[in-house]
Short mmCIF file of C-alpha atoms in Angstrom, two decimals:
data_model
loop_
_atom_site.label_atom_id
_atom_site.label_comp_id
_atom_site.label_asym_id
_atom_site.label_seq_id
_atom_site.Cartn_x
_atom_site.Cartn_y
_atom_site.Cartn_z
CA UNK A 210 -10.96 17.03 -9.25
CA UNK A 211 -13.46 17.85 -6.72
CA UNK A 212 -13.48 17.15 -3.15
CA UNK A 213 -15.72 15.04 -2.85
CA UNK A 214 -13.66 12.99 -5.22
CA UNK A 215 -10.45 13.90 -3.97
CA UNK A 216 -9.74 10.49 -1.77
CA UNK A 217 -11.54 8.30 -4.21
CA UNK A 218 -8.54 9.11 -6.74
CA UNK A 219 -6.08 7.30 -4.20
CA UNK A 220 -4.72 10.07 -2.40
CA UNK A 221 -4.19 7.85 0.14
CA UNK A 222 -1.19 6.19 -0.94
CA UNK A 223 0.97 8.65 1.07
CA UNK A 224 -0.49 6.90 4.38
CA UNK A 225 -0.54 3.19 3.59
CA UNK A 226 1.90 1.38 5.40
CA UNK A 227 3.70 -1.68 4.69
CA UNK A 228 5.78 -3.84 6.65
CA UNK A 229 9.29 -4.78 6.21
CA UNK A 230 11.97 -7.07 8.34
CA UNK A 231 13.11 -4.93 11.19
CA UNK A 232 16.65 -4.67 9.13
CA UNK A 233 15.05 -2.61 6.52
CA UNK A 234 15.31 1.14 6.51
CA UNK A 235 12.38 3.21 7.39
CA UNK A 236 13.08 5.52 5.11
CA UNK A 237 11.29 3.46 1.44
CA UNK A 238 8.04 5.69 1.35
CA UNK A 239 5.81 6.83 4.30
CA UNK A 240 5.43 3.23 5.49
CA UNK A 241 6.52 1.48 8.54
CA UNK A 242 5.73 -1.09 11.15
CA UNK A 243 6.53 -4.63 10.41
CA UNK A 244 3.75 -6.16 8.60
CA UNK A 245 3.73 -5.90 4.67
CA UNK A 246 7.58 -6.92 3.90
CA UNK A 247 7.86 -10.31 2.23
CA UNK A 248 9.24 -13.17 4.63
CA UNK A 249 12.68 -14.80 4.00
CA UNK A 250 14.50 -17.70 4.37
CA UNK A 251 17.60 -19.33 5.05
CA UNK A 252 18.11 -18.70 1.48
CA UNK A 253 18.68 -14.76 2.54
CA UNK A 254 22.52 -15.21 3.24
CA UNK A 255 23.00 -14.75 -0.24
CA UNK A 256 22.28 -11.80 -0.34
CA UNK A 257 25.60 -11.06 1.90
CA UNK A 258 28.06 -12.18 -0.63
CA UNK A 259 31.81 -11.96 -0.24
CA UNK A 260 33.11 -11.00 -3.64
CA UNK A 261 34.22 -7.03 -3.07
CA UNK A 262 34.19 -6.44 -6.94
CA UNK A 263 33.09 -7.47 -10.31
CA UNK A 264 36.39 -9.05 -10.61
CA UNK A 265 36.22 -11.21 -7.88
CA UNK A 266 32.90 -11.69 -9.53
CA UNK A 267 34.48 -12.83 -12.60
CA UNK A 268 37.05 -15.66 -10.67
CA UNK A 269 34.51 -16.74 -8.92
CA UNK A 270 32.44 -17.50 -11.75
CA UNK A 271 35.23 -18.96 -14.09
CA UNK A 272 35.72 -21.57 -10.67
CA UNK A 273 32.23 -22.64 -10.25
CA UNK A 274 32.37 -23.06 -14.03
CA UNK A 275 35.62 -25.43 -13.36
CA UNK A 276 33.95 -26.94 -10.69
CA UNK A 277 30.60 -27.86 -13.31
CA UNK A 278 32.99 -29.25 -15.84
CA UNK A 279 34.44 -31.50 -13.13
CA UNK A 280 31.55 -32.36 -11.90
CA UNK A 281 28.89 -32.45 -14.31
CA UNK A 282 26.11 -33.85 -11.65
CA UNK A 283 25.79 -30.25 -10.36
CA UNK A 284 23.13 -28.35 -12.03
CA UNK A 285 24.00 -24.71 -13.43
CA UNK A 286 21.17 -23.11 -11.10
CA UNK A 287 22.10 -25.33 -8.21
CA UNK A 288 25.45 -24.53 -7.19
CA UNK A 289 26.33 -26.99 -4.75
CA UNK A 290 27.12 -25.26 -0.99
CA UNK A 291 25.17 -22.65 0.17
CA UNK A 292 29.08 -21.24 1.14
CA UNK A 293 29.49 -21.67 -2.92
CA UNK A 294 26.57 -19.70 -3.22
CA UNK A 295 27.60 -17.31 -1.53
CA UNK A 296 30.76 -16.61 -4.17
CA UNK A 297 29.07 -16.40 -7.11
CA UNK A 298 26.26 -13.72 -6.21
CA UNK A 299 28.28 -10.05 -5.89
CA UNK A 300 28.46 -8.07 -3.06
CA UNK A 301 27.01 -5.12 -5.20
CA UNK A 302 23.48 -6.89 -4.45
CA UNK A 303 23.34 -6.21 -1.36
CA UNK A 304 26.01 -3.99 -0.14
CA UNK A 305 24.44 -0.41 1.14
CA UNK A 306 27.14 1.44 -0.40
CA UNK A 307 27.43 -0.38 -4.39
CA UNK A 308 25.39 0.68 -7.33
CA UNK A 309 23.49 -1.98 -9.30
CA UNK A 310 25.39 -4.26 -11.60
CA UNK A 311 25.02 -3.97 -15.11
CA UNK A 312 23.50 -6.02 -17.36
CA UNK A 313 26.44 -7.46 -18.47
CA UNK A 314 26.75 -8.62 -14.59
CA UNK A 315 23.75 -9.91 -14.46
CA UNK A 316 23.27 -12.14 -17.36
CA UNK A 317 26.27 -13.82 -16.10
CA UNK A 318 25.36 -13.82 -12.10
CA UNK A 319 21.35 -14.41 -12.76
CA UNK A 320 21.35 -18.02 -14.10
CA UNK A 321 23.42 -19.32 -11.14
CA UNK A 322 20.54 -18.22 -9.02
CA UNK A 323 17.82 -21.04 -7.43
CA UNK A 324 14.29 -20.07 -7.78
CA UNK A 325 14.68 -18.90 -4.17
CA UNK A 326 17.84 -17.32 -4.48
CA UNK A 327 16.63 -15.26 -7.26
CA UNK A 328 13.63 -14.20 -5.25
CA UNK A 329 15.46 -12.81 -2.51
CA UNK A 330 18.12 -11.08 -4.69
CA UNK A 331 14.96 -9.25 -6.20
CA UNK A 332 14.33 -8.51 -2.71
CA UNK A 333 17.58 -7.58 -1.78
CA UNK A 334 17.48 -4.29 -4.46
CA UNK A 335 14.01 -3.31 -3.07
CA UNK A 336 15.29 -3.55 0.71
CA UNK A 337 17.92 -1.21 -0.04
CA UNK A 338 16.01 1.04 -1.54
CA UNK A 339 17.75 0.54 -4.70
CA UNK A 340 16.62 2.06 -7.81
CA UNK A 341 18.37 -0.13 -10.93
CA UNK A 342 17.73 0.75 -14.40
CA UNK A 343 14.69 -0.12 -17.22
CA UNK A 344 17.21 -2.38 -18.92
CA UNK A 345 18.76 -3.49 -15.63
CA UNK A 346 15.08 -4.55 -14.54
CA UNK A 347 13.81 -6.15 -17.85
CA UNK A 348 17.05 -8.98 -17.70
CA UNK A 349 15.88 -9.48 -13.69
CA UNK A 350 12.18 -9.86 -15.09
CA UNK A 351 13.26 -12.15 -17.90
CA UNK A 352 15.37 -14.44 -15.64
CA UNK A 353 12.72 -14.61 -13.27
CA UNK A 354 10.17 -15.45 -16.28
CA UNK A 355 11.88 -18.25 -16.79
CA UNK A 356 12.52 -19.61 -13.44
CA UNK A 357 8.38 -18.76 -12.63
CA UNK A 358 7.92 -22.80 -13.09
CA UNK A 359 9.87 -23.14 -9.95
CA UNK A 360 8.58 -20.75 -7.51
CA UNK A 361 6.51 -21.82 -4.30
CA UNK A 362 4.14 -18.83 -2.51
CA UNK A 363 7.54 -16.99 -0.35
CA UNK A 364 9.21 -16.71 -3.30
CA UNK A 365 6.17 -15.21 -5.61
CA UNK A 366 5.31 -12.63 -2.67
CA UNK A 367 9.04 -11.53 -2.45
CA UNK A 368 8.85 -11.27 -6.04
CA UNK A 369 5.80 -9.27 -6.57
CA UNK A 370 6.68 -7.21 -3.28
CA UNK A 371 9.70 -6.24 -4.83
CA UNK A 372 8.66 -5.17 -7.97
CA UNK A 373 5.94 -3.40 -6.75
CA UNK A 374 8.09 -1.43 -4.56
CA UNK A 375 11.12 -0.64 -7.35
CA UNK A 376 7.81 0.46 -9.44
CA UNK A 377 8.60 -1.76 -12.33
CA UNK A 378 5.68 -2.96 -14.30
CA UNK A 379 6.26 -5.84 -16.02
CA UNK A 380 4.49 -6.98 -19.45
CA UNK A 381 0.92 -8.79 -20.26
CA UNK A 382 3.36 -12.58 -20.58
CA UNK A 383 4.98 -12.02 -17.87
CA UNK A 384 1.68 -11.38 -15.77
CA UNK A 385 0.31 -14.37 -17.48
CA UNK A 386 2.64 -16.96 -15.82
CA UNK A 387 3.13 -14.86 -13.13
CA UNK A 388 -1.12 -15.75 -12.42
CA UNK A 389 -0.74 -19.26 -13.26
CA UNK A 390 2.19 -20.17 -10.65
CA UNK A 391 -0.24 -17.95 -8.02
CA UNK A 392 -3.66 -20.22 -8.62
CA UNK A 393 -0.91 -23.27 -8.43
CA UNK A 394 0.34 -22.81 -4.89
CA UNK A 395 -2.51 -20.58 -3.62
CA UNK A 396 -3.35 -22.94 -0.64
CA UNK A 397 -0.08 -22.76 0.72
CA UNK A 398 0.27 -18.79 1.05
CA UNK A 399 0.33 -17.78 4.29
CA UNK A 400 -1.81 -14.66 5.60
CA UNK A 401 1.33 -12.89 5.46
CA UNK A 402 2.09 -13.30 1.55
CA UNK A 403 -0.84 -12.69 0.45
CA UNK A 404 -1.15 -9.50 1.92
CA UNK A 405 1.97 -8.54 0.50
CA UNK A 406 0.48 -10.10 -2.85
CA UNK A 407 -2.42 -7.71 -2.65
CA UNK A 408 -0.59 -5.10 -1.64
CA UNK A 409 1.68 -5.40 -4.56
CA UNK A 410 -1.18 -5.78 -7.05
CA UNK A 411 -2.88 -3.03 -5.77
CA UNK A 412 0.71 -0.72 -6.56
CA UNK A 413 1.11 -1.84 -9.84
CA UNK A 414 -2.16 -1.32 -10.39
CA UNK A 415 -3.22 -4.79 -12.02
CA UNK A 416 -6.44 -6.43 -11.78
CA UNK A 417 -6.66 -9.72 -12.79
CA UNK A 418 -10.10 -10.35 -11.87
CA UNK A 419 -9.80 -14.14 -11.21
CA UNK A 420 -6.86 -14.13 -9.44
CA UNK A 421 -8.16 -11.66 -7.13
CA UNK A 422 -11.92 -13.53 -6.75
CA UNK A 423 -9.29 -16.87 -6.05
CA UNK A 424 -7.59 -14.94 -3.72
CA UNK A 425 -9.92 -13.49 -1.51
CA UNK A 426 -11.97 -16.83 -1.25
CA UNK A 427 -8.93 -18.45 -0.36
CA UNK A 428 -8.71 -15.72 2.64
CA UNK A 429 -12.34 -16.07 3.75
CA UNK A 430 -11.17 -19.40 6.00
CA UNK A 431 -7.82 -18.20 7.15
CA UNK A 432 -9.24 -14.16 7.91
CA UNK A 433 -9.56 -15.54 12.18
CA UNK A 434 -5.63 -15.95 11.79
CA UNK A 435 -5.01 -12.83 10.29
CA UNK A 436 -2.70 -10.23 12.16
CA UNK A 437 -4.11 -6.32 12.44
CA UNK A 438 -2.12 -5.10 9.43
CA UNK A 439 -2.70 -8.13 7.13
CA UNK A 440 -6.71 -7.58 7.58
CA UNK A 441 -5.68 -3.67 6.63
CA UNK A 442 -3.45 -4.47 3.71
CA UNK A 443 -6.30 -6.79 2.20
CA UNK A 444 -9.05 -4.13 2.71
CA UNK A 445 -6.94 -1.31 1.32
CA UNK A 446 -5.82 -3.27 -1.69
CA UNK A 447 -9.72 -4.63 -2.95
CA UNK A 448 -10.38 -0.75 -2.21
CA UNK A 449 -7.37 0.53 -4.21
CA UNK A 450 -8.30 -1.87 -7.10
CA UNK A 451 -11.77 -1.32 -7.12
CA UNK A 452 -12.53 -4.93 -6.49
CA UNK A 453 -15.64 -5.62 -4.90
CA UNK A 454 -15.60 -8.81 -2.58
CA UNK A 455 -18.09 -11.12 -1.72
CA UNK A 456 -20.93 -10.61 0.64
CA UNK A 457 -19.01 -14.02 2.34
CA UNK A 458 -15.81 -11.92 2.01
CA UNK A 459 -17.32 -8.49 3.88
CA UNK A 460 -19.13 -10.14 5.84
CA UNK A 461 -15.93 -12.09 7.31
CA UNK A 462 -14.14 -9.30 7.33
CA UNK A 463 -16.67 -7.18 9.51
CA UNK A 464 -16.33 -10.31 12.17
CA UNK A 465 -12.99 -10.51 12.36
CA UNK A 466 -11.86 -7.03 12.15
CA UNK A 467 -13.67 -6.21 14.96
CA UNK A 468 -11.28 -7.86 17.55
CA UNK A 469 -8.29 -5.97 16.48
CA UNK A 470 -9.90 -2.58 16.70
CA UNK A 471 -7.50 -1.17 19.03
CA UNK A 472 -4.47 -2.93 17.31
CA UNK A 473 -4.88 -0.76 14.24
CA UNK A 474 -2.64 2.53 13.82
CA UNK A 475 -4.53 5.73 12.76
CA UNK A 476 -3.29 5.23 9.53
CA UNK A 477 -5.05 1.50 9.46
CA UNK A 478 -7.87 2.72 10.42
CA UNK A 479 -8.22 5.88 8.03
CA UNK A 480 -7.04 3.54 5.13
CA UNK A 481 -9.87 0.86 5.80
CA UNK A 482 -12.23 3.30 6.04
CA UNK A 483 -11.37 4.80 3.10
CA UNK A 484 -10.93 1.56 1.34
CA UNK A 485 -14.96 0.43 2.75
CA UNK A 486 -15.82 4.02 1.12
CA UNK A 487 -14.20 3.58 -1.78
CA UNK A 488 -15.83 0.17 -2.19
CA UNK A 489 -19.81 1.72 -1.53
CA UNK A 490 -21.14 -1.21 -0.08
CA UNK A 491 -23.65 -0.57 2.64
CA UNK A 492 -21.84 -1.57 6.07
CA UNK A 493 -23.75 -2.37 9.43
CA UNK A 494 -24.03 1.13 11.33
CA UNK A 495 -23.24 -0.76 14.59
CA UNK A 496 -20.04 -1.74 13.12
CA UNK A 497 -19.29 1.64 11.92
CA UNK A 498 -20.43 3.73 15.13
CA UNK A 499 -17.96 0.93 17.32
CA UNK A 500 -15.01 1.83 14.76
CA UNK A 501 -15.06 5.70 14.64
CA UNK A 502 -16.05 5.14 18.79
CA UNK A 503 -12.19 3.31 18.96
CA UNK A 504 -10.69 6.27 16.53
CA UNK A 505 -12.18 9.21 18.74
CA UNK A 506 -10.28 7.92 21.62
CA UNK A 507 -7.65 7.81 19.63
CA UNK A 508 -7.75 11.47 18.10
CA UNK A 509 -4.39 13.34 19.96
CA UNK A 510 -2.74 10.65 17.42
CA UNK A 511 -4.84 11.37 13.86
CA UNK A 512 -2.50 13.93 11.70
CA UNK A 513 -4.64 16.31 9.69
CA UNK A 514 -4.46 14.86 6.62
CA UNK A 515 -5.40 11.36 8.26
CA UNK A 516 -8.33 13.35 9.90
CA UNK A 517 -9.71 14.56 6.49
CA UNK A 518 -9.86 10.78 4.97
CA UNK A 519 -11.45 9.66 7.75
CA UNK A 520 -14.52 12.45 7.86
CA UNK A 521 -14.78 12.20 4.29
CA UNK A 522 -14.58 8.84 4.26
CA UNK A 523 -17.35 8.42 6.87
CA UNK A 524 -20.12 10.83 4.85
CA UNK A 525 -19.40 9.11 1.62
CA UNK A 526 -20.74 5.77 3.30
CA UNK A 527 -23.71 7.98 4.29
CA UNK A 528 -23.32 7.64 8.35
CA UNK A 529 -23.62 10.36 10.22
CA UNK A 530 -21.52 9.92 13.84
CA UNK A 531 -22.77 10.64 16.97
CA UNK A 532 -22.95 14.86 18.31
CA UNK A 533 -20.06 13.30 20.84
CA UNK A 534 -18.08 12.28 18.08
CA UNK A 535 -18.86 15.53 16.01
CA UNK A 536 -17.63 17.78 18.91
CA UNK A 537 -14.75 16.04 19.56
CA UNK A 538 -13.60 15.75 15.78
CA UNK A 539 -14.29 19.39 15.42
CA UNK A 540 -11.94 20.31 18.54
CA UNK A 541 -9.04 18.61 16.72
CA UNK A 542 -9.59 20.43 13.72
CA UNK A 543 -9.33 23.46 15.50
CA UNK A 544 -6.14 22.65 17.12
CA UNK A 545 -4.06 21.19 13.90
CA UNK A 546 -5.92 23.83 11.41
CA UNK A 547 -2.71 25.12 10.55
CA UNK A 548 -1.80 21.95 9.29
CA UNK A 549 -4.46 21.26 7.06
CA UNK A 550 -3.73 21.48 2.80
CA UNK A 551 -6.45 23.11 0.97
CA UNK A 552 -7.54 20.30 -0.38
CA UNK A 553 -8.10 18.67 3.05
CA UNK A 554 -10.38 21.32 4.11
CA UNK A 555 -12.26 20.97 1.34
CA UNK A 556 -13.00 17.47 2.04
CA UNK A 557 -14.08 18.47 5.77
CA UNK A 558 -16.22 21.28 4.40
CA UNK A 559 -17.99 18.82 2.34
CA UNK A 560 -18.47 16.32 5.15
CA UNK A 561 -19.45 18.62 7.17
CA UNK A 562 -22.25 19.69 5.25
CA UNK A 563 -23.38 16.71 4.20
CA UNK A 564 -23.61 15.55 7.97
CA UNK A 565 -26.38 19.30 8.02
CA UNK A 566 -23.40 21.42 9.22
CA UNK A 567 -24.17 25.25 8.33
CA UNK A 568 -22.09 28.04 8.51
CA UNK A 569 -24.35 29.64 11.21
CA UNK A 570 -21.99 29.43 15.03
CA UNK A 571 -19.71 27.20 13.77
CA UNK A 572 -16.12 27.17 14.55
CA UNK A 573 -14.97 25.27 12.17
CA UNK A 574 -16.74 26.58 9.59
CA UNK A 575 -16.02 30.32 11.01
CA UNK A 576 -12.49 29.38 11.01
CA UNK A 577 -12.54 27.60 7.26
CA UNK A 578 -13.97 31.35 6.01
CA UNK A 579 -10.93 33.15 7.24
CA UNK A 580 -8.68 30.69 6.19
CA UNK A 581 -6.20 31.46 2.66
CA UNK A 582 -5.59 28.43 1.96
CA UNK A 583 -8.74 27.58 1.61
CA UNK A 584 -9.97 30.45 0.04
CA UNK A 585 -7.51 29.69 -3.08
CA UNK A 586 -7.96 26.11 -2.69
CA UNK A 587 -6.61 24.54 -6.15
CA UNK A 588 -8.88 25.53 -8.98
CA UNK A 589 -9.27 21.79 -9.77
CA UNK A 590 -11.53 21.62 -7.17
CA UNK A 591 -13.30 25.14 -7.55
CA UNK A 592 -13.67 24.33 -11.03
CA UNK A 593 -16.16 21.79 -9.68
CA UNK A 594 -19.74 23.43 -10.89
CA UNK A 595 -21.39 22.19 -8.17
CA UNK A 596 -18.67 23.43 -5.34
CA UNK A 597 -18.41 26.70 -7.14
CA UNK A 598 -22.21 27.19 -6.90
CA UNK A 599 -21.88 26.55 -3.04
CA UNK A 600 -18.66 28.80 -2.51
CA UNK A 601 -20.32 31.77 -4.45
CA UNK A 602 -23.59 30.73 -2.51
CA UNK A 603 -21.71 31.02 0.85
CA UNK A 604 -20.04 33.92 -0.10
CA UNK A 605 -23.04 35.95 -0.90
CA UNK A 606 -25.02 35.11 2.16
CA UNK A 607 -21.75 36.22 4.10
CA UNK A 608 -20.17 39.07 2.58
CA UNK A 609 -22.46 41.97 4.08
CA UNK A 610 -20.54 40.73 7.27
CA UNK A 611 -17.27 39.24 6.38
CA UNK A 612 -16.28 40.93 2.96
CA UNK A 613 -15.11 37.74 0.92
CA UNK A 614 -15.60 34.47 2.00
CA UNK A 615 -14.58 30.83 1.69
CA UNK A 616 -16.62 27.69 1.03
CA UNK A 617 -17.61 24.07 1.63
CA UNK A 618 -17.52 21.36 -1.24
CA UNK A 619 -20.39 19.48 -2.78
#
């Protein structure tokens, strides 16, 4: 891996935030800020059940049974009150301190479920940061399979948010009805779920191209609506996939984006960035100069490694910022040097150079050839050819001064 490279593999992951109720733990990932968790509904109480063990479990399935055979109008997966409800799903779904059920729980709990219920038990295990088993998640996936039929837009974005965030992949049928119940009720996501929708795709990794064309054409109209981090979560997710938009789609996006500037976090704004890079379409340099104007001012609050996405980000779209912007960007590397990976240097080496940096009365670059870290970067990179020609090229100019030297990438 090289460093020019280096971001374009996803790197970025470790930065992308998503949002979650302000009840969630922020300790699932690096992400925070409410603005990527799935919505719920009144449905959510039952998620706070009252049974206290699988035996209570047990009764209170054996007297919702009773109450079916008495009363054969009520539907197994509509179990009259919402106070019923609340019986028959365990308190192991949602209690912070239970393990998952088993299986065996489950097949007896799961078809009690409504659509929605189901949904936001799903969403229950992710909330908690809960980590159930293969087998554990393959009954869930089933059960939901076969309830897909019945699911409106909140309950597919739980769904898919969920999954996406226990890291369970589930198989090509699944996927396949998953993509027909989307296009079915794709007018009536909000901007909300399908952010989280994209977001989720994007994590899993799947790329069903028309889904995603139907998708962001159905976001084209609503974009002016679109909160700070739903316009982020769209643009890192087309990035992540590798999905190029429309010129409709970019173009809307340039629009609207450019009111909520200065409501994006430094992590926003190095992901979309990176996500425009990734991309490689050609971007307006007004746009571009206005965005990195907003993240200069906004420096003190870059970390390093959100520092070396953005610069590298920037010279892969083949802008070079103003000398303002250049001084300024090179005064925080100097102050968080010490915080920088190997790898991240690298990246700011190469962007440096490519914006006709030299290592002629340069601090940065004065600092970068004194620096261990760098000089041992990971020999994925220096295995680059090209980088190794311009270390050893660097090196040789430098060591009738210096001794040994580091390098830039290429």
């Amino acid at each position: 891996m090289n460093a020019a490279t280096f971001w374009r593999e996803g790197h970025d992951l470790a930065i992308c935030r998503v949002s979650r109720p302000a009840a969630v733990p922020q300790n699932m990932n690096a992400y925070s800020r409410s603005s990527a968790t799935p919505s719920t509904s009144a449905s959510q109480p039952v998620l706070r059940a009252t049974c206290s063990s699988r035996n209570q479990l047990r009764a209170a399935r054996r007297r919702a049974i009773s109450v079916r055979a008495h009363h054969p109008s009520i539907p197994g997966n509509n179990i009259g009150s919402p106070t019923m409800t609340e019986q028959l799903v365990p308190q192991l779904l949602a209690s912070e301190h239970s393990q998952p059920p088993s299986p065996e729980d489950l097949q007896e709990i799961l078809p009690l479920l409504t659509p929605k219920q189901l949904a936001d038990a799903i969403w229950g295990f992710a909330k908690q940061n809960l980590r159930p088993s293969a087998e554990l998640m393959q009954v869930v996936a089933q059960e939901v399979r076969s309830k897909l039929e019945h699911f409106k837009s909140q309950d597919l974005s739980n769904t898919i948010w969920a999954l996406a965030v226990l890291k369970y992949q589930p198989d090509e049928s699944w996927w396949e009805e998953f993509e027909r119940q989307v296009y079915k009720n794709l007018t009536d996501f909000s901007g909300r779920e399908l952010a989280n929708l994209m977001w989720s795709l994007a994590i899993l990794d799947h790329r069903p191209v028309w889904i995603l064309d139907s998708v962001l054409s159905h976001a084209v109209d609503q974009m002016p609506n679109y909160s700070a981090n739903c316009l982020h979560l769209l643009v890192w997710s087309v990035g992540k996939l590798g999905h190029t938009p429309s010129n409709e789609w970019m173009s809307q996006f340039m629009r609207v984006s450019q009111a909520s500037f200065f409501q994006f976090t430094p992590s926003e704004m190095a992901n979309i960035i990176w996500a425009l890079a990734k991309l490689g379409q050609k971007l307006d340099a007004m746009w571009l100069d206005n965005y990195l104007m907003v993240a200069q001012w906004r420096f003190p609050s870059f970390s390093a490694k959100l520092l070396s996405i953005l610069v590298w980000s920037t010279a892969m779209l083949d802008h070079r910022p103003s000398r303002e912007w250049l001084l300024c960007f090179e005064e925080q590397v100097r102050e968080k040097f010490n915080d920088f990976s190997g790898q991240e240097l690298a990246c700011i080496a190469w962007a440096l150079r490519k914006f006709g940096y030299t290592g002629e009365s340069n601090a940065v670059f004065y600092m970068l050839e004194r620096q261990e870290r760098f000089l041992q970067v990971d020999f994925e990179i220096l295995g680059n050819p090209k980088l190794l020609n311009q270390v050893l090229t660097w090196r040789s100019g430098s060591s009738g001064r210096n001794g040994a030297k580091g390098g830039s990438s290429s």
